[in-house]
Amino acid sequence: MNICIVNCFDTWECRADLLYDVMREAGNNVKVLCSDFMHIEKKRRIEGKQDYRFFTAEPYKKNISINRIYSHTQLSKDIFGFVRENVNSIDLLWVFSPPNSFIRDAAEIKKEHPRVILIFDMIDLWPETMPLNALKMLPVFYMWRKVRNKRLKYGDVIITECRLYKKVLGKVVEGLRVRTLYLAHEEKKYIPNLYLPEGKIGLCYLGSINNIIDIDCISNIVRQCRKRYPVIFHIIGNGERKEKLIRAVKNAGAEVVYHGKIYDREKKQQIFDSCHYGLNIMKKSVCVGLTMKSIDYFEFGLPIINNIKGDTWNAVEEYGIGINYRRRDLLITVSPNNVERKNARNFFEQYLTKDKFRKEVHKILISVQR
């Protein structure tokens, strides 16, 4: 088949790469259509990539802004305009969402060309995952959801990044073909080399430091740990709330070690092997079932302190891969928690590897070709 993957964000490029590899391995011709604007760094992408076509997107500085909405709308118009021009040579469209405008414009192509197989890949839900609290009930956000919801029926398959999203979408996807496809990493050998701080608790926060993480909750966790042991708090990542997080954690009594962004696998393992838990903490108003950071933690056998409901909460309860934080005293010891570490790695190997991802994608492709 001739397949086009459509993606707006460089933050999801790892998923696009996985799909590209798996589909190419199966003998398909694959192109990836995406934005040239890097969402986290807020700058234009310069380097190219084989079989990737980058479309010019208008820059924006704030994540919640009119400029961002305009940028996504224009990008969607340009990408799907290109798809329409080349539709006779496309058999399958695999469309990442958000933005919701991608759903709208892809659905129009499906209506015009019913033979094209259309797969919607719901990696996020807007506005449900945004920390807007009661604002989500305003008419403007109702209309925003409607842009997506009224057109999902045109998808031959609806992919959800976690089971929670299917539950949130509820009646909107009732009677539709829905499959869950978790994010994944290529499985690589991991040999623990623990060097936990003596008589101290090591905690780690990995990822973007943005407006959806719950800094107050993280501070409370540090304070509760401090009742029993000194705390060393490692930060891997960056974002607009970096200084606020560092200040809050220091005020809670922790020693902070800021590493910045780290992509090197060995360096990341060294940090994780010096920690007892990774933090998987977001605001209650955020609707997320599985985070990218938690996959990193599990890959390196690092159990988590978690407050995210849905898939991750259930996995912590069922597989013993950490602690679900219920805002009461945390009973953390300075032992290596080897059982939890083994459980975390086993959970990764069972559900979150490229091999598991490949098998699920093959099932989906077979189902739409019948």
CSV table of C-alpha atoms in Angstrom, one decimal:
chain,number,residue,atom,x,y,z
A,1,MET,CA,0.0,0.0,0.0
A,2,ASN,CA,0.9,3.6,-0.4
A,3,ILE,CA,0.6,5.1,3.1
A,4,CYS,CA,0.7,8.7,4.4
A,5,ILE,CA,1.2,9.4,8.1
A,6,VAL,CA,0.1,12.9,9.0
A,7,ASN,CA,1.6,14.5,12.2
A,8,CYS,CA,1.6,18.0,13.6
A,9,PHE,CA,4.1,17.8,16.4
A,10,ASP,CA,7.8,16.9,16.7
A,11,THR,CA,7.0,15.6,20.2
A,12,TRP,CA,5.2,12.7,18.6
A,13,GLU,CA,7.8,12.0,16.0
A,14,CYS,CA,9.0,8.9,17.9
A,15,ARG,CA,5.5,7.4,17.2
A,16,ALA,CA,5.7,8.4,13.5
A,17,ASP,CA,9.1,6.8,13.2
A,18,LEU,CA,7.8,3.6,14.8
A,19,LEU,CA,4.9,3.5,12.4
A,20,TYR,CA,7.2,4.3,9.4
A,21,ASP,CA,9.6,1.5,10.3
A,22,VAL,CA,6.9,-1.1,10.9
A,23,MET,CA,5.0,-0.3,7.7
A,24,ARG,CA,8.1,-0.2,5.6
A,25,GLU,CA,9.2,-3.6,7.0
A,26,ALA,CA,5.8,-4.9,5.8
A,27,GLY,CA,6.6,-3.8,2.3
A,28,ASN,CA,4.5,-0.6,2.1
A,29,ASN,CA,5.5,2.7,0.6
A,30,VAL,CA,5.4,5.3,3.4
A,31,LYS,CA,5.6,9.1,3.5
A,32,VAL,CA,5.3,11.3,6.6
A,33,LEU,CA,3.7,14.7,6.3
A,34,CYS,CA,4.4,17.0,9.2
A,35,SER,CA,5.1,20.5,10.5
A,36,ASP,CA,8.5,22.2,10.3
A,37,PHE,CA,7.8,24.0,13.6
A,38,MET,CA,9.3,22.5,16.7
A,39,HIS,CA,6.6,22.8,19.4
A,40,ILE,CA,8.8,22.5,22.6
A,41,GLU,CA,11.7,24.7,21.4
A,42,LYS,CA,9.4,27.1,19.5
A,43,LYS,CA,11.7,27.3,16.5
A,44,ARG,CA,11.9,26.3,12.8
A,45,ARG,CA,13.2,22.9,12.0
A,46,ILE,CA,16.2,23.0,9.6
A,47,GLU,CA,17.3,19.4,9.0
A,48,GLY,CA,15.4,17.1,6.7
A,49,LYS,CA,14.6,13.4,7.0
A,50,GLN,CA,14.2,10.6,4.5
A,51,ASP,CA,10.5,10.2,3.4
A,52,TYR,CA,9.5,13.1,5.5
A,53,ARG,CA,7.9,16.2,3.9
A,54,PHE,CA,7.9,19.2,6.1
A,55,PHE,CA,5.2,21.9,5.7
A,56,THR,CA,5.8,25.5,6.8
A,57,ALA,CA,3.8,26.3,9.9
A,58,GLU,CA,3.3,29.7,11.4
A,59,PRO,CA,5.3,30.1,14.6
A,60,TYR,CA,3.7,30.7,18.0
A,61,LYS,CA,5.1,31.5,21.4
A,62,LYS,CA,2.3,30.6,23.8
A,63,ASN,CA,0.8,27.1,24.0
A,64,ILE,CA,-2.7,28.5,24.6
A,65,SER,CA,-3.1,31.4,22.1
A,66,ILE,CA,-5.0,32.5,19.0
A,67,ASN,CA,-1.6,32.4,17.1
A,68,ARG,CA,-1.4,28.6,17.8
A,69,ILE,CA,-4.9,28.0,16.6
A,70,TYR,CA,-4.2,29.9,13.4
A,71,SER,CA,-0.9,28.0,12.9
A,72,HIS,CA,-2.6,24.6,13.2
A,73,THR,CA,-5.5,25.6,11.0
A,74,GLN,CA,-3.2,26.8,8.2
A,75,LEU,CA,-1.0,23.8,8.5
A,76,SER,CA,-4.0,21.5,8.2
A,77,LYS,CA,-5.2,23.3,5.1
A,78,ASP,CA,-1.7,23.0,3.5
A,79,ILE,CA,-1.1,19.4,4.4
A,80,PHE,CA,-4.5,18.1,3.3
A,81,GLY,CA,-4.4,20.3,0.3
A,82,PHE,CA,-1.3,18.3,-0.7
A,83,VAL,CA,-3.1,15.1,0.1
A,84,ARG,CA,-6.0,16.0,-2.1
A,85,GLU,CA,-3.8,16.8,-5.0
A,86,ASN,CA,-2.1,13.4,-4.6
A,87,VAL,CA,-5.0,11.3,-3.4
A,88,ASN,CA,-5.0,9.0,-6.4
A,89,SER,CA,-1.7,7.6,-5.3
A,90,ILE,CA,-2.7,7.2,-1.6
A,91,ASP,CA,-4.3,4.1,-0.2
A,92,LEU,CA,-4.2,4.8,3.5
A,93,LEU,CA,-4.1,8.0,5.6
A,94,TRP,CA,-2.9,7.5,9.2
A,95,VAL,CA,-3.7,10.8,10.9
A,96,PHE,CA,-2.4,11.9,14.3
A,97,SER,CA,-4.7,14.1,16.4
A,98,PRO,CA,-4.7,16.8,17.8
A,99,PRO,CA,-5.1,19.3,16.3
A,100,ASN,CA,-8.8,18.7,15.8
A,101,SER,CA,-8.6,20.5,12.4
A,102,PHE,CA,-6.7,17.4,11.1
A,103,ILE,CA,-9.8,15.3,11.9
A,104,ARG,CA,-12.0,17.7,10.1
A,105,ASP,CA,-9.9,18.0,7.0
A,106,ALA,CA,-9.1,14.3,6.7
A,107,ALA,CA,-12.8,13.4,7.0
A,108,GLU,CA,-13.6,15.7,4.0
A,109,ILE,CA,-11.1,13.7,1.9
A,110,LYS,CA,-12.6,10.4,3.1
A,111,LYS,CA,-16.1,11.7,2.0
A,112,GLU,CA,-14.8,12.7,-1.4
A,113,HIS,CA,-12.7,9.5,-1.8
A,114,PRO,CA,-14.3,6.6,0.1
A,115,ARG,CA,-11.8,4.1,-1.2
A,116,VAL,CA,-9.0,5.8,0.8
A,117,ILE,CA,-8.6,4.0,4.2
A,118,LEU,CA,-8.6,6.5,7.0
A,119,ILE,CA,-7.2,5.8,10.4
A,120,PHE,CA,-7.5,8.4,13.2
A,121,ASP,CA,-4.7,8.1,15.9
A,122,MET,CA,-5.9,9.9,19.0
A,123,ILE,CA,-2.6,10.6,20.8
A,124,ASP,CA,-4.2,13.4,22.8
A,125,LEU,CA,-7.7,14.9,23.4
A,126,TRP,CA,-8.3,18.6,23.1
A,127,PRO,CA,-9.6,20.3,25.1
A,128,GLU,CA,-10.0,17.4,27.6
A,129,THR,CA,-6.3,17.1,28.4
A,130,MET,CA,-5.8,20.8,28.9
A,131,PRO,CA,-5.5,22.2,32.4
A,132,LEU,CA,-8.5,24.5,32.0
A,133,ASN,CA,-10.8,23.2,34.8
A,134,ALA,CA,-14.3,24.7,34.5
A,135,LEU,CA,-13.4,26.7,31.4
A,136,LYS,CA,-13.8,23.4,29.4
A,137,MET,CA,-17.5,23.8,29.8
A,138,LEU,CA,-17.7,27.1,27.9
A,139,PRO,CA,-19.4,27.0,24.5
A,140,VAL,CA,-16.1,27.7,22.6
A,141,PHE,CA,-14.6,24.5,24.0
A,142,TYR,CA,-17.8,22.6,23.3
A,143,MET,CA,-17.5,23.6,19.6
A,144,TRP,CA,-13.9,22.7,19.6
A,145,ARG,CA,-14.7,19.1,20.8
A,146,LYS,CA,-17.5,19.0,18.2
A,147,VAL,CA,-15.0,19.7,15.4
A,148,ARG,CA,-13.5,16.3,16.3
A,149,ASN,CA,-16.4,14.3,17.6
A,150,LYS,CA,-18.9,14.7,14.7
A,151,ARG,CA,-16.2,13.5,12.2
A,152,LEU,CA,-14.7,10.5,14.0
A,153,LYS,CA,-17.3,8.3,12.3
A,154,TYR,CA,-15.5,8.7,9.0
A,155,GLY,CA,-12.5,6.8,10.3
A,156,ASP,CA,-12.2,3.2,9.3
A,157,VAL,CA,-10.4,2.6,12.6
A,158,ILE,CA,-10.0,4.9,15.6
A,159,ILE,CA,-6.8,4.4,17.5
A,160,THR,CA,-6.5,5.6,21.1
A,161,GLU,CA,-3.1,6.1,22.7
A,162,CYS,CA,-4.6,4.7,25.9
A,163,ARG,CA,-7.8,3.0,27.0
A,164,LEU,CA,-8.8,6.0,29.0
A,165,TYR,CA,-9.4,8.0,25.8
A,166,LYS,CA,-11.9,5.5,24.6
A,167,LYS,CA,-13.8,5.8,27.9
A,168,VAL,CA,-13.7,9.6,27.7
A,169,LEU,CA,-15.0,9.6,24.1
A,170,GLY,CA,-17.8,7.4,25.3
A,171,LYS,CA,-20.8,7.4,23.0
A,172,VAL,CA,-19.0,9.3,20.3
A,173,VAL,CA,-17.1,6.1,19.4
A,174,GLU,CA,-19.9,3.7,20.2
A,175,GLY,CA,-20.3,1.3,17.3
A,176,LEU,CA,-17.0,2.3,15.7
A,177,ARG,CA,-13.9,0.2,15.4
A,178,VAL,CA,-11.6,1.3,18.2
A,179,ARG,CA,-8.2,-0.1,19.1
A,180,THR,CA,-5.6,1.0,21.7
A,181,LEU,CA,-2.0,1.3,20.6
A,182,TYR,CA,0.4,2.3,23.3
A,183,LEU,CA,3.5,4.4,22.7
A,184,ALA,CA,6.6,2.2,22.6
A,185,HIS,CA,10.4,2.1,22.6
A,186,GLU,CA,12.7,-0.2,20.7
A,187,GLU,CA,13.7,-2.9,23.2
A,188,LYS,CA,17.3,-2.7,24.3
A,189,LYS,CA,19.2,-4.7,26.8
A,190,TYR,CA,19.1,-3.2,30.3
A,191,ILE,CA,21.5,-4.3,33.1
A,192,PRO,CA,20.8,-2.5,36.4
A,193,ASN,CA,23.8,-0.8,38.0
A,194,LEU,CA,22.3,0.7,41.1
A,195,TYR,CA,24.1,3.2,43.2
A,196,LEU,CA,21.4,4.6,45.4
A,197,PRO,CA,22.3,7.5,47.7
A,198,GLU,CA,23.1,6.1,51.2
A,199,GLY,CA,20.5,7.0,53.8
A,200,LYS,CA,18.6,9.3,51.3
A,201,ILE,CA,15.7,9.1,48.9
A,202,GLY,CA,16.4,9.7,45.2
A,203,LEU,CA,13.5,11.0,43.1
A,204,CYS,CA,13.5,11.9,39.4
A,205,TYR,CA,11.4,14.1,37.3
A,206,LEU,CA,11.8,13.5,33.5
A,207,GLY,CA,10.2,15.5,30.7
A,208,SER,CA,8.7,18.9,29.8
A,209,ILE,CA,8.3,21.2,32.7
A,210,ASN,CA,5.1,22.9,31.6
A,211,ASN,CA,1.7,24.0,32.8
A,212,ILE,CA,0.2,20.5,33.0
A,213,ILE,CA,2.5,19.2,35.7
A,214,ASP,CA,1.3,19.6,39.3
A,215,ILE,CA,4.2,21.4,41.0
A,216,ASP,CA,2.3,21.7,44.3
A,217,CYS,CA,1.7,18.0,44.3
A,218,ILE,CA,5.4,17.3,43.6
A,219,SER,CA,6.4,19.6,46.5
A,220,ASN,CA,4.0,17.7,48.8
A,221,ILE,CA,5.6,14.4,47.9
A,222,VAL,CA,9.1,15.8,48.7
A,223,ARG,CA,7.9,17.1,52.0
A,224,GLN,CA,6.4,13.7,52.9
A,225,CYS,CA,9.6,11.9,52.0
A,226,ARG,CA,11.6,14.5,54.0
A,227,LYS,CA,9.8,13.4,57.1
A,228,ARG,CA,11.9,10.2,57.0
A,229,TYR,CA,14.9,10.8,54.9
A,230,PRO,CA,16.8,13.6,53.1
A,231,VAL,CA,15.8,13.9,49.4
A,232,ILE,CA,17.9,14.2,46.3
A,233,PHE,CA,15.7,15.4,43.4
A,234,HIS,CA,17.0,14.9,39.9
A,235,ILE,CA,15.4,16.9,37.0
A,236,ILE,CA,15.9,15.8,33.3
A,237,GLY,CA,14.2,18.1,30.9
A,238,ASN,CA,13.3,21.8,30.4
A,239,GLY,CA,10.3,24.0,30.0
A,240,GLU,CA,8.8,27.4,30.9
A,241,ARG,CA,8.2,26.3,34.5
A,242,LYS,CA,11.7,25.0,35.2
A,243,GLU,CA,12.6,27.7,37.7
A,244,LYS,CA,9.3,27.4,39.5
A,245,LEU,CA,9.8,23.6,39.9
A,246,ILE,CA,13.4,24.0,41.1
A,247,ARG,CA,12.4,26.7,43.6
A,248,ALA,CA,9.4,24.7,44.9
A,249,VAL,CA,11.3,21.5,45.4
A,250,LYS,CA,14.2,23.3,47.1
A,251,ASN,CA,11.7,25.1,49.4
A,252,ALA,CA,10.2,21.6,50.2
A,253,GLY,CA,13.7,20.6,51.5
A,254,ALA,CA,15.2,18.6,48.7
A,255,GLU,CA,18.7,18.9,47.2
A,256,VAL,CA,18.1,19.6,43.5
A,257,VAL,CA,20.3,18.3,40.7
A,258,TYR,CA,19.3,19.8,37.4
A,259,HIS,CA,20.6,17.9,34.3
A,260,GLY,CA,18.9,19.7,31.5
A,261,LYS,CA,17.8,17.7,28.5
A,262,ILE,CA,19.5,14.3,28.1
A,263,TYR,CA,19.1,12.0,25.1
A,264,ASP,CA,22.1,9.7,25.7
A,265,ARG,CA,20.8,6.4,27.0
A,266,GLU,CA,23.7,5.6,29.2
A,267,LYS,CA,23.6,9.0,31.0
A,268,LYS,CA,19.9,8.6,31.5
A,269,GLN,CA,20.4,5.1,33.0
A,270,GLN,CA,23.0,6.4,35.4
A,271,ILE,CA,20.6,9.0,36.8
A,272,PHE,CA,17.7,6.5,37.0
A,273,ASP,CA,19.9,3.9,38.7
A,274,SER,CA,20.6,6.5,41.4
A,275,CYS,CA,16.9,7.0,42.1
A,276,HIS,CA,14.2,5.1,44.0
A,277,TYR,CA,11.2,6.5,42.0
A,278,GLY,CA,10.4,8.5,39.0
A,279,LEU,CA,7.6,11.1,39.3
A,280,ASN,CA,4.6,10.8,37.0
A,281,ILE,CA,2.5,13.7,38.3
A,282,MET,CA,0.1,15.9,36.5
A,283,LYS,CA,-2.8,18.3,37.4
A,284,LYS,CA,-6.1,16.6,38.2
A,285,SER,CA,-7.8,18.4,35.3
A,286,VAL,CA,-5.5,16.8,32.8
A,287,CYS,CA,-6.9,13.7,31.0
A,288,VAL,CA,-4.0,11.4,30.3
A,289,GLY,CA,-3.8,7.6,30.5
A,290,LEU,CA,-0.1,6.9,29.8
A,291,THR,CA,2.8,9.4,29.6
A,292,MET,CA,5.9,9.2,27.5
A,293,LYS,CA,8.0,9.8,30.7
A,294,SER,CA,6.5,6.7,32.3
A,295,ILE,CA,7.6,4.5,29.4
A,296,ASP,CA,11.2,5.8,29.9
A,297,TYR,CA,11.0,5.0,33.6
A,298,PHE,CA,9.7,1.5,33.0
A,299,GLU,CA,12.3,0.8,30.3
A,300,PHE,CA,15.0,1.4,32.9
A,301,GLY,CA,13.2,-0.5,35.7
A,302,LEU,CA,12.4,2.6,37.6
A,303,PRO,CA,9.1,2.4,39.6
A,304,ILE,CA,6.9,5.5,39.7
A,305,ILE,CA,5.0,7.7,42.1
A,306,ASN,CA,1.9,8.3,40.1
A,307,ASN,CA,-1.3,10.4,40.3
A,308,ILE,CA,-2.5,9.8,36.7
A,309,LYS,CA,-5.8,7.9,36.5
A,310,GLY,CA,-6.8,5.4,33.9
A,311,ASP,CA,-4.3,3.0,32.3
A,312,THR,CA,-1.2,4.0,34.5
A,313,TRP,CA,-3.1,3.9,37.8
A,314,ASN,CA,-4.6,0.5,37.0
A,315,ALA,CA,-1.1,-0.8,35.9
A,316,VAL,CA,0.4,0.4,39.2
A,317,GLU,CA,-2.3,-1.4,41.2
A,318,GLU,CA,-2.2,-4.6,39.1
A,319,TYR,CA,1.5,-5.0,38.3
A,320,GLY,CA,3.2,-3.5,41.4
A,321,ILE,CA,5.3,-1.0,39.5
A,322,GLY,CA,5.2,1.9,42.0
A,323,ILE,CA,2.9,3.9,44.2
A,324,ASN,CA,-0.3,5.6,43.4
A,325,TYR,CA,-0.3,8.9,45.3
A,326,ARG,CA,-3.4,9.5,47.2
A,327,ARG,CA,-2.2,12.6,49.1
A,328,ARG,CA,-1.4,10.8,52.3
A,329,ASP,CA,1.9,9.9,53.9
A,330,LEU,CA,4.2,8.0,51.6
A,331,LEU,CA,5.8,4.9,53.1
A,332,ILE,CA,9.1,5.0,51.1
A,333,THR,CA,12.2,3.2,52.4
A,334,VAL,CA,15.8,3.6,51.2
A,335,SER,CA,15.9,-0.1,50.2
A,336,PRO,CA,16.6,-0.7,46.5
A,337,ASN,CA,12.9,-1.9,46.0
A,338,ASN,CA,14.2,-4.6,43.7
A,339,VAL,CA,10.7,-6.2,43.3
A,340,GLU,CA,9.2,-3.0,42.0
A,341,ARG,CA,12.1,-2.4,39.7
A,342,LYS,CA,11.8,-5.9,38.2
A,343,ASN,CA,8.1,-5.4,37.8
A,344,ALA,CA,8.6,-2.1,36.1
A,345,ARG,CA,11.0,-3.6,33.5
A,346,ASN,CA,8.8,-6.6,33.0
A,347,PHE,CA,5.8,-4.3,32.4
A,348,PHE,CA,7.8,-2.5,29.7
A,349,GLU,CA,8.9,-5.7,28.0
A,350,GLN,CA,5.3,-7.1,28.0
A,351,TYR,CA,3.4,-4.0,26.8
A,352,LEU,CA,5.6,-1.1,25.6
A,353,THR,CA,8.3,-2.5,23.2
A,354,LYS,CA,8.6,-2.0,19.5
A,355,ASP,CA,7.8,-5.7,18.9
A,356,LYS,CA,4.5,-5.4,20.8
A,357,PHE,CA,3.8,-2.2,18.8
A,358,ARG,CA,4.6,-4.0,15.5
A,359,LYS,CA,2.2,-6.8,16.2
A,360,GLU,CA,-0.6,-4.4,17.0
A,361,VAL,CA,-0.1,-2.3,13.9
A,362,HIS,CA,-0.1,-5.5,11.7
A,363,LYS,CA,-3.4,-6.5,13.2
A,364,ILE,CA,-4.9,-3.1,12.5
A,365,LEU,CA,-3.6,-3.1,8.9
A,366,ILE,CA,-4.9,-6.6,8.2
A,367,SER,CA,-8.3,-5.6,9.6
A,368,VAL,CA,-8.7,-2.6,7.3
A,369,GLN,CA,-7.7,-4.5,4.2
A,370,ARG,CA,-10.4,-7.2,4.6
